[in-house]
mmCIF file of C-alpha atoms and ligand atoms in Angstrom:
data_model
loop_
_atom_site.group_PDB
_atom_site.id
_atom_site.type_symbol
_atom_site.label_atom_id
_atom_site.label_comp_id
_atom_site.label_asym_id
_atom_site.label_seq_id
_atom_site.Cartn_x
_atom_site.Cartn_y
_atom_site.Cartn_z
ATOM 1 C CA MET A 142 84.257 108.004 102.336
ATOM 2 C CA LEU A 143 85.058 109.501 98.732
ATOM 3 C CA GLN A 144 86.692 112.921 98.750
ATOM 4 C CA LYS A 145 84.335 115.213 97.111
ATOM 5 C CA SER A 146 87.091 116.894 95.184
ATOM 6 C CA ILE A 147 87.842 113.673 93.615
ATOM 7 C CA LEU A 148 84.282 113.150 92.497
ATOM 8 C CA GLU A 149 84.169 116.844 91.277
ATOM 9 C CA LYS A 150 87.276 116.658 89.243
ATOM 10 C CA LYS A 151 86.600 113.176 88.078
ATOM 11 C CA ILE A 152 90.010 111.980 88.811
ATOM 12 C CA LYS A 153 90.280 108.272 87.797
ATOM 13 C CA ARG A 154 90.632 106.079 90.784
ATOM 14 C CA VAL A 155 92.546 102.761 91.257
ATOM 15 C CA THR A 156 92.858 100.805 94.500
ATOM 16 C CA LEU A 157 95.076 98.037 95.747
ATOM 17 C CA PHE A 158 92.976 95.381 97.714
ATOM 18 C CA GLY A 159 94.847 93.112 100.047
ATOM 19 C CA ASN A 160 95.759 92.191 103.655
ATOM 20 C CA PRO A 161 98.223 93.633 104.623
ATOM 21 C CA VAL A 162 98.668 96.800 102.386
ATOM 22 C CA LYS A 163 100.169 99.479 104.509
ATOM 23 C CA GLN A 164 103.715 98.172 103.521
ATOM 24 C CA SER A 165 102.985 98.612 99.948
ATOM 25 C CA LEU A 166 105.158 100.794 97.755
ATOM 26 C CA SER A 167 102.511 100.864 94.999
ATOM 27 C CA PRO A 168 101.041 104.386 95.710
ATOM 28 C CA LEU A 169 104.631 105.861 95.416
ATOM 29 C CA ILE A 170 105.160 104.005 92.142
ATOM 30 C CA HIS A 171 101.869 105.098 90.597
ATOM 31 C CA GLN A 172 102.420 108.678 91.758
ATOM 32 C CA TYR A 173 105.696 108.547 89.815
ATOM 33 C CA PHE A 174 103.888 106.996 86.695
ATOM 34 C CA SER A 175 101.232 109.802 86.907
ATOM 35 C CA LYS A 176 103.846 112.499 86.931
ATOM 36 C CA GLU A 177 105.905 110.904 84.226
ATOM 37 C CA THR A 178 103.052 109.971 81.719
ATOM 38 C CA GLY A 179 100.678 113.008 82.575
ATOM 39 C CA VAL A 180 97.818 110.573 83.263
ATOM 40 C CA LEU A 181 95.922 111.983 86.161
ATOM 41 C CA TYR A 182 94.583 109.223 88.613
ATOM 42 C CA GLN A 183 94.608 108.469 92.218
ATOM 43 C CA TYR A 184 95.953 105.114 93.645
ATOM 44 C CA THR A 185 94.845 104.119 97.023
ATOM 45 C CA LEU A 186 95.095 101.257 99.449
ATOM 46 C CA CYS A 187 92.201 99.235 100.717
ATOM 47 C CA LEU A 188 92.617 96.743 103.570
ATOM 48 C CA CYS A 189 90.286 93.896 103.341
ATOM 49 C CA THR A 190 89.072 90.875 105.370
ATOM 50 C CA GLU A 191 88.026 87.447 104.045
ATOM 51 C CA GLU A 192 84.523 88.553 104.995
ATOM 52 C CA ASN A 193 84.336 92.048 103.347
ATOM 53 C CA PHE A 194 86.565 91.447 100.351
ATOM 54 C CA PHE A 195 83.973 90.886 97.560
ATOM 55 C CA LEU A 196 81.713 93.753 98.995
ATOM 56 C CA LYS A 197 84.574 96.164 98.986
ATOM 57 C CA ILE A 198 85.444 95.470 95.403
ATOM 58 C CA SER A 199 81.870 95.734 94.143
ATOM 59 C CA ASN A 200 81.259 98.957 95.995
ATOM 60 C CA PHE A 201 84.474 100.388 94.477
ATOM 61 C CA PHE A 202 83.397 99.637 90.971
ATOM 62 C CA LYS A 203 79.881 100.860 91.669
ATOM 63 C CA ASN A 204 81.312 104.202 92.928
ATOM 64 C CA GLY A 205 83.338 104.862 89.666
ATOM 65 C CA GLY A 206 86.526 103.053 90.072
ATOM 66 C CA ILE A 207 88.260 102.240 86.876
ATOM 67 C CA GLY A 208 90.775 99.620 87.763
ATOM 68 C CA ALA A 209 92.186 97.543 90.738
ATOM 69 C CA ASN A 210 95.228 95.548 91.787
ATOM 70 C CA ILE A 211 94.721 92.611 93.938
ATOM 71 C CA THR A 212 97.318 91.248 96.357
ATOM 72 C CA VAL A 213 98.105 88.825 98.974
ATOM 73 C CA PRO A 214 95.997 86.679 100.001
ATOM 74 C CA PHE A 215 93.186 87.360 97.500
ATOM 75 C CA LYS A 216 94.859 86.732 94.121
ATOM 76 C CA LYS A 217 93.035 83.341 93.789
ATOM 77 C CA LYS A 218 89.971 84.220 95.520
ATOM 78 C CA ILE A 219 89.115 87.029 92.996
ATOM 79 C CA PHE A 220 89.236 84.598 90.212
ATOM 80 C CA SER A 221 85.458 84.030 90.043
ATOM 81 C CA VAL A 222 84.633 87.771 89.785
ATOM 82 C CA PRO A 223 85.681 89.339 86.431
ATOM 83 C CA HIS A 224 83.406 88.824 83.378
ATOM 84 C CA ILE A 225 86.313 88.304 81.113
ATOM 85 C CA ILE A 226 89.605 86.514 82.023
ATOM 86 C CA ASN A 227 92.783 87.170 79.974
ATOM 87 C CA LYS A 228 95.113 84.596 79.029
ATOM 88 C CA PHE A 229 97.826 84.640 81.888
ATOM 89 C CA SER A 230 94.932 84.745 84.502
ATOM 90 C CA ARG A 231 93.200 81.815 82.662
ATOM 91 C CA ILE A 232 96.336 79.733 82.852
ATOM 92 C CA SER A 233 97.264 80.648 86.508
ATOM 93 C CA LYS A 234 93.754 80.956 87.888
ATOM 94 C CA THR A 235 94.967 84.214 89.824
ATOM 95 C CA VAL A 236 94.290 87.851 89.181
ATOM 96 C CA ASN A 237 96.334 90.871 90.230
ATOM 97 C CA THR A 238 94.511 93.445 87.830
ATOM 98 C CA LEU A 239 91.155 94.305 87.197
ATOM 99 C CA ILE A 240 90.132 96.627 84.413
ATOM 100 C CA LYS A 241 86.555 98.234 84.039
ATOM 101 C CA CYS A 242 85.481 98.447 80.292
ATOM 102 C CA SER A 243 83.374 101.132 78.792
ATOM 103 C CA ASN A 244 80.352 98.645 78.815
ATOM 104 C CA ASN A 245 80.888 98.065 82.687
ATOM 105 C CA LYS A 246 82.249 94.600 82.171
ATOM 106 C CA ILE A 247 85.277 93.785 84.340
ATOM 107 C CA ILE A 248 88.320 92.056 82.828
ATOM 108 C CA GLY A 249 90.745 90.145 85.132
ATOM 109 C CA ASP A 250 94.407 89.834 84.083
ATOM 110 C CA ASN A 251 97.724 88.964 85.843
ATOM 111 C CA THR A 252 100.830 90.962 85.207
ATOM 112 C CA ASP A 253 103.019 89.398 87.819
ATOM 113 C CA GLY A 254 104.586 86.744 85.450
ATOM 114 C CA LEU A 255 105.544 89.431 82.892
ATOM 115 C CA GLY A 256 106.787 91.668 85.687
ATOM 116 C CA LEU A 257 109.048 88.799 87.154
ATOM 117 C CA LEU A 258 110.436 88.139 83.639
ATOM 118 C CA TYR A 259 111.135 91.743 82.937
ATOM 119 C CA ASP A 260 113.171 92.055 86.082
ATOM 120 C CA LEU A 261 115.017 88.751 85.871
ATOM 121 C CA LYS A 262 116.007 89.267 82.362
ATOM 122 C CA ASN A 263 117.883 92.395 83.447
ATOM 123 C CA LEU A 264 119.552 90.750 86.342
ATOM 124 C CA PHE A 265 120.173 86.997 85.268
ATOM 125 C CA ILE A 266 120.931 85.254 82.012
ATOM 126 C CA PHE A 267 118.477 82.355 81.117
ATOM 127 C CA LYS A 268 119.830 79.262 79.433
ATOM 128 C CA LYS A 269 118.120 76.262 78.139
ATOM 129 C CA ASN A 270 116.917 74.314 81.183
ATOM 130 C CA THR A 271 117.705 76.905 83.927
ATOM 131 C CA THR A 272 117.027 75.026 86.968
ATOM 132 C CA VAL A 273 114.671 76.907 89.473
ATOM 133 C CA LEU A 274 113.871 76.160 93.041
ATOM 134 C CA LEU A 275 110.650 77.874 93.663
ATOM 135 C CA LEU A 276 109.604 78.322 97.178
ATOM 136 C CA GLY A 277 105.864 78.807 97.773
ATOM 137 C CA ALA A 278 102.830 77.549 96.135
ATOM 138 C CA GLY A 279 100.358 80.549 96.887
ATOM 139 C CA GLY A 280 99.105 83.113 94.594
ATOM 140 C CA ALA A 281 102.400 84.786 93.831
ATOM 141 C CA ALA A 282 104.170 81.365 92.907
ATOM 142 C CA THR A 283 101.118 80.454 90.731
ATOM 143 C CA SER A 284 101.248 83.774 88.957
ATOM 144 C CA VAL A 285 104.914 83.371 87.536
ATOM 145 C CA ILE A 286 105.193 79.574 86.822
ATOM 146 C CA TYR A 287 103.768 79.770 83.379
ATOM 147 C CA HIS A 288 106.201 82.644 82.263
ATOM 148 C CA LEU A 289 109.237 80.651 83.727
ATOM 149 C CA LEU A 290 108.227 77.396 81.812
ATOM 150 C CA MET A 291 107.983 79.438 78.681
ATOM 151 C CA GLU A 292 111.634 80.329 79.189
ATOM 152 C CA ASN A 293 112.358 76.577 79.196
ATOM 153 C CA CYS A 294 113.044 76.511 82.913
ATOM 154 C CA LEU A 295 112.999 73.310 84.857
ATOM 155 C CA ILE A 296 110.896 74.169 87.956
ATOM 156 C CA TYR A 297 111.225 72.407 91.290
ATOM 157 C CA ILE A 298 108.557 73.606 93.992
ATOM 158 C CA SER A 299 108.962 73.490 97.685
ATOM 159 C CA ASN A 300 106.283 74.652 99.844
ATOM 160 C CA ARG A 301 105.219 74.274 103.491
ATOM 161 C CA THR A 302 102.006 72.611 102.552
ATOM 162 C CA LEU A 303 102.930 69.720 100.239
ATOM 163 C CA MET A 304 99.475 69.429 98.976
ATOM 164 C CA LYS A 305 99.439 72.930 97.306
ATOM 165 C CA SER A 306 102.611 71.985 95.422
ATOM 166 C CA LYS A 307 100.977 68.759 94.122
ATOM 167 C CA ILE A 308 97.917 70.877 92.876
ATOM 168 C CA LEU A 309 100.420 73.187 91.043
ATOM 169 C CA ILE A 310 102.305 70.422 89.371
ATOM 170 C CA LYS A 311 99.012 69.050 88.095
ATOM 171 C CA GLN A 312 97.842 72.456 86.862
ATOM 172 C CA PHE A 313 101.213 73.342 85.026
ATOM 173 C CA LYS A 314 102.751 70.099 83.924
ATOM 174 C CA LYS A 315 101.327 70.435 80.515
ATOM 175 C CA PHE A 316 103.259 73.551 79.839
ATOM 176 C CA GLY A 317 106.768 72.166 80.757
ATOM 177 C CA LYS A 318 109.143 70.478 83.344
ATOM 178 C CA ILE A 319 107.837 71.069 86.734
ATOM 179 C CA PHE A 320 108.464 68.791 89.795
ATOM 180 C CA ILE A 321 108.075 68.668 93.432
ATOM 181 C CA PHE A 322 111.277 69.391 95.294
ATOM 182 C CA GLU A 323 112.204 66.411 97.452
ATOM 183 C CA GLU A 324 115.283 67.029 99.389
ATOM 184 C CA TYR A 325 116.598 63.434 99.457
ATOM 185 C CA LYS A 326 115.937 62.647 95.857
ATOM 186 C CA CYS A 327 116.909 65.857 94.279
ATOM 187 C CA SER A 328 120.619 66.003 93.574
ATOM 188 C CA GLN A 329 119.782 69.097 91.153
ATOM 189 C CA ILE A 330 122.241 71.979 91.323
ATOM 190 C CA PHE A 331 120.091 75.114 91.028
ATOM 191 C CA ASP A 332 120.802 78.126 88.891
ATOM 192 C CA ILE A 333 118.098 80.260 90.721
ATOM 193 C CA ILE A 334 116.030 80.164 93.957
ATOM 194 C CA ILE A 335 112.895 82.262 93.882
ATOM 195 C CA ASN A 336 111.146 83.083 97.136
ATOM 196 C CA ALA A 337 107.599 83.399 96.249
ATOM 197 C CA THR A 338 106.279 82.855 99.790
ATOM 198 C CA SER A 339 104.659 85.580 101.881
ATOM 199 C CA SER A 340 106.971 84.820 104.888
ATOM 200 C CA GLY A 341 108.755 88.060 104.372
ATOM 201 C CA LEU A 342 105.648 90.073 105.273
ATOM 202 C CA TYR A 343 105.796 88.411 108.780
ATOM 203 C CA GLY A 344 109.611 88.991 109.099
ATOM 204 C CA SER A 345 110.620 85.427 108.534
ATOM 205 C CA TYR A 346 111.892 83.222 105.658
ATOM 206 C CA PRO A 347 110.685 79.790 104.239
ATOM 207 C CA ILE A 348 112.580 76.700 105.621
ATOM 208 C CA PHE A 349 114.459 75.052 102.690
ATOM 209 C CA PRO A 350 117.909 72.915 102.839
ATOM 210 C CA LEU A 351 120.683 75.503 103.000
ATOM 211 C CA SER A 352 122.992 72.879 101.180
ATOM 212 C CA VAL A 353 121.286 74.188 97.813
ATOM 213 C CA LEU A 354 122.949 77.555 98.174
ATOM 214 C CA HIS A 355 126.354 77.642 96.198
ATOM 215 C CA HIS A 356 128.633 80.439 95.023
ATOM 216 C CA ASP A 357 127.076 80.712 91.651
ATOM 217 C CA ILE A 358 123.485 80.591 92.515
ATOM 218 C CA PHE A 359 121.026 83.668 91.964
ATOM 219 C CA CYS A 360 118.773 84.301 94.781
ATOM 220 C CA TYR A 361 115.612 86.264 94.116
ATOM 221 C CA ASP A 362 112.888 87.285 96.586
ATOM 222 C CA ILE A 363 109.708 88.534 95.071
ATOM 223 C CA SER A 364 108.989 90.585 98.002
ATOM 224 C CA TYR A 365 110.813 93.685 99.224
ATOM 225 C CA ASN A 366 111.348 95.816 102.266
ATOM 226 C CA LYS A 367 110.007 99.359 102.071
ATOM 227 C CA ASN A 368 113.012 100.810 103.538
ATOM 228 C CA GLY A 369 115.268 99.051 101.097
ATOM 229 C CA ASN A 370 116.803 96.728 103.586
ATOM 230 C CA LEU A 371 117.476 92.961 102.701
ATOM 231 C CA THR A 372 114.417 90.839 103.145
ATOM 232 C CA PRO A 373 114.901 87.943 105.759
ATOM 233 C CA PHE A 374 115.350 85.414 102.910
ATOM 234 C CA LEU A 375 117.936 87.627 101.145
ATOM 235 C CA LYS A 376 119.854 88.138 104.484
ATOM 236 C CA LEU A 377 119.991 84.361 105.054
ATOM 237 C CA CYS A 378 121.364 83.730 101.576
ATOM 238 C CA LYS A 379 124.021 86.538 101.727
ATOM 239 C CA ASN A 380 125.135 85.098 105.197
ATOM 240 C CA TYR A 381 125.612 81.798 103.577
ATOM 241 C CA GLY A 382 128.133 83.248 100.964
ATOM 242 C CA VAL A 383 125.545 83.946 97.993
ATOM 243 C CA LYS A 384 127.076 86.847 95.887
ATOM 244 C CA ASN A 385 124.123 87.427 93.496
ATOM 245 C CA PHE A 386 120.729 88.270 94.899
ATOM 246 C CA SER A 387 117.909 90.775 94.381
ATOM 247 C CA ASP A 388 114.715 91.719 95.958
ATOM 248 C CA GLY A 389 111.502 92.106 94.056
ATOM 249 C CA LEU A 390 111.425 95.814 93.681
ATOM 250 C CA GLY A 391 112.011 95.586 89.938
ATOM 251 C CA MET A 392 109.196 93.008 89.489
ATOM 252 C CA LEU A 393 106.828 95.161 91.568
ATOM 253 C CA VAL A 394 107.541 98.155 89.364
ATOM 254 C CA ALA A 395 107.385 96.196 86.219
ATOM 255 C CA GLN A 396 104.145 94.437 86.990
ATOM 256 C CA ALA A 397 102.760 97.834 87.915
ATOM 257 C CA ALA A 398 103.682 99.165 84.727
ATOM 258 C CA TYR A 399 101.954 96.444 82.763
ATOM 259 C CA SER A 400 98.814 97.092 85.004
ATOM 260 C CA PHE A 401 98.985 100.749 84.155
ATOM 261 C CA PHE A 402 99.120 99.808 80.601
ATOM 262 C CA ALA A 403 96.046 97.821 80.790
ATOM 263 C CA TRP A 404 94.109 100.773 82.313
ATOM 264 C CA PHE A 405 95.678 103.660 80.265
ATOM 265 C CA LYS A 406 97.202 102.119 77.132
ATOM 266 C CA ILE A 407 100.430 103.887 77.832
ATOM 267 C CA MET A 408 103.672 102.187 79.042
ATOM 268 C CA PRO A 409 105.599 104.123 81.854
ATOM 269 C CA ASN A 410 109.172 104.018 82.007
ATOM 270 C CA ILE A 411 110.167 101.070 84.422
ATOM 271 C CA GLN A 412 113.851 101.587 84.797
ATOM 272 C CA SER A 413 113.509 105.339 85.776
ATOM 273 C CA THR A 414 110.746 104.329 88.182
ATOM 274 C CA ILE A 415 112.932 101.576 89.831
ATOM 275 C CA MET A 416 115.756 104.239 90.139
ATOM 276 C CA PHE A 417 113.385 106.854 91.584
ATOM 277 C CA ILE A 418 112.195 104.321 94.489
ATOM 278 C CA ARG A 419 115.922 103.162 95.178
ATOM 279 C CA SER A 420 116.858 106.729 95.493
ATOM 280 C CA LEU A 421 114.208 107.388 98.080
ATOM 281 C CA ASN A 422 115.468 104.456 100.000
ATOM 282 C CA GLU A 423 119.037 105.876 99.849
ATOM 283 C CA LYS A 424 117.684 109.147 101.169
ATOM 284 C CA LEU A 425 116.067 107.317 104.066
ATOM 285 C CA LEU A 426 119.140 105.482 105.039
HETATM 286 P P1 LIG B 62 100.442 85.173 97.822
HETATM 287 O O1 LIG B 62 99.419 85.551 96.906
HETATM 288 O O2 LIG B 62 101.486 86.342 98.205
HETATM 289 O O3 LIG B 62 101.306 84.039 97.198
HETATM 290 P P2 LIG B 62 99.283 83.254 99.515
HETATM 291 O O4 LIG B 62 98.326 82.916 98.437
HETATM 292 O O5 LIG B 62 98.448 83.405 100.779
HETATM 293 O O6 LIG B 62 99.965 84.722 99.116
HETATM 294 O O7 LIG B 62 100.444 82.330 99.613
HETATM 295 C C1 LIG B 62 101.389 82.423 100.609
HETATM 296 C C2 LIG B 62 102.605 81.339 100.254
HETATM 297 O O8 LIG B 62 103.497 81.599 101.274
HETATM 298 C C3 LIG B 62 102.066 79.937 100.605
HETATM 299 O O9 LIG B 62 102.832 79.151 99.758
HETATM 300 C C4 LIG B 62 102.548 79.803 102.077
HETATM 301 O O10 LIG B 62 102.728 78.528 102.467
HETATM 302 P P3 LIG B 62 101.494 77.548 102.674
HETATM 303 O O11 LIG B 62 100.784 77.070 101.383
HETATM 304 O O12 LIG B 62 102.025 76.446 103.492
HETATM 305 O O13 LIG B 62 100.562 78.295 103.617
HETATM 306 C C5 LIG B 62 103.738 80.477 102.038
HETATM 307 N N1 LIG B 62 104.248 80.918 103.562
HETATM 308 C C6 LIG B 62 103.701 81.992 104.133
HETATM 309 N N2 LIG B 62 104.292 82.207 105.321
HETATM 310 C C7 LIG B 62 105.359 81.233 105.314
HETATM 311 C C8 LIG B 62 106.438 80.787 106.308
HETATM 312 N N3 LIG B 62 106.572 81.536 107.425
HETATM 313 N N4 LIG B 62 107.259 79.815 105.849
HETATM 314 C C9 LIG B 62 107.049 79.156 104.639
HETATM 315 N N5 LIG B 62 106.101 79.526 103.841
HETATM 316 C C10 LIG B 62 105.226 80.439 103.986
#
């Protein structure tokens, strides 16, 4: 039920729809954005099922919601809902941000790819033909492929369900070099591995040949642990001697900042927000 005070004060409302959502750092990130920019809004979480997802979204906008984020496992499912689809959503057929316009039309956008690039560019030096092993072929993987291809990356996809990798190759091959990762045929030495599976949410990591790990590789997990601990994927990489790695906190904050910009036309400070969240984790340890 909507709190009376919110309606009375007309505080703008934004919600994250997904399943699970309780692990999300997004409310903390948005509280920080709100303080830093002076934009008054409330960011809440909404746990949905496959059955009630569309109804919950529709009720939220009917009741005055001005924007939303969509997370696992609904980034593809939501694609049919918005009246207008922005470029990155159109290409990836995924949506992580909904924006309600003054004429009540809903715009669908995806800020994940921009968020990943922002963070990777801080942590890693792209070269021409950077070789990427991308683990996963769900909404998260799909959201970032176009941006990696625009950086001239060579992408090899490995996913538990092979058919989903094949669909992605078909969808993205017109934009650049993207292949199926086949362990026995691929003699490629990778510059970077990106874990874009949701396995971390369930305390595990995706299966991939550990022989691809080498001293100079950079391992990036697009997920993160709320308490700042290493994700299962990063723990594994570290145990196998990988020196350079990062969780996806930077990407999370950056994609949130681009969503915030889509709603309020102000860009919050990404670096200070990352530092704030990391400092909270340090206090917890
Ligand atoms: P998201 O929007 O976060 O990508 P999703 O669309 O549900 O969520 O996709 C989840 C991805 O993580 C899929 O690639 C899934 O593999 P399948 O396509 O085979 O389902 C992958 N995934 C989830 N749990 C996994 C696990 N334990 N090991 C390997 N891959 C896993």
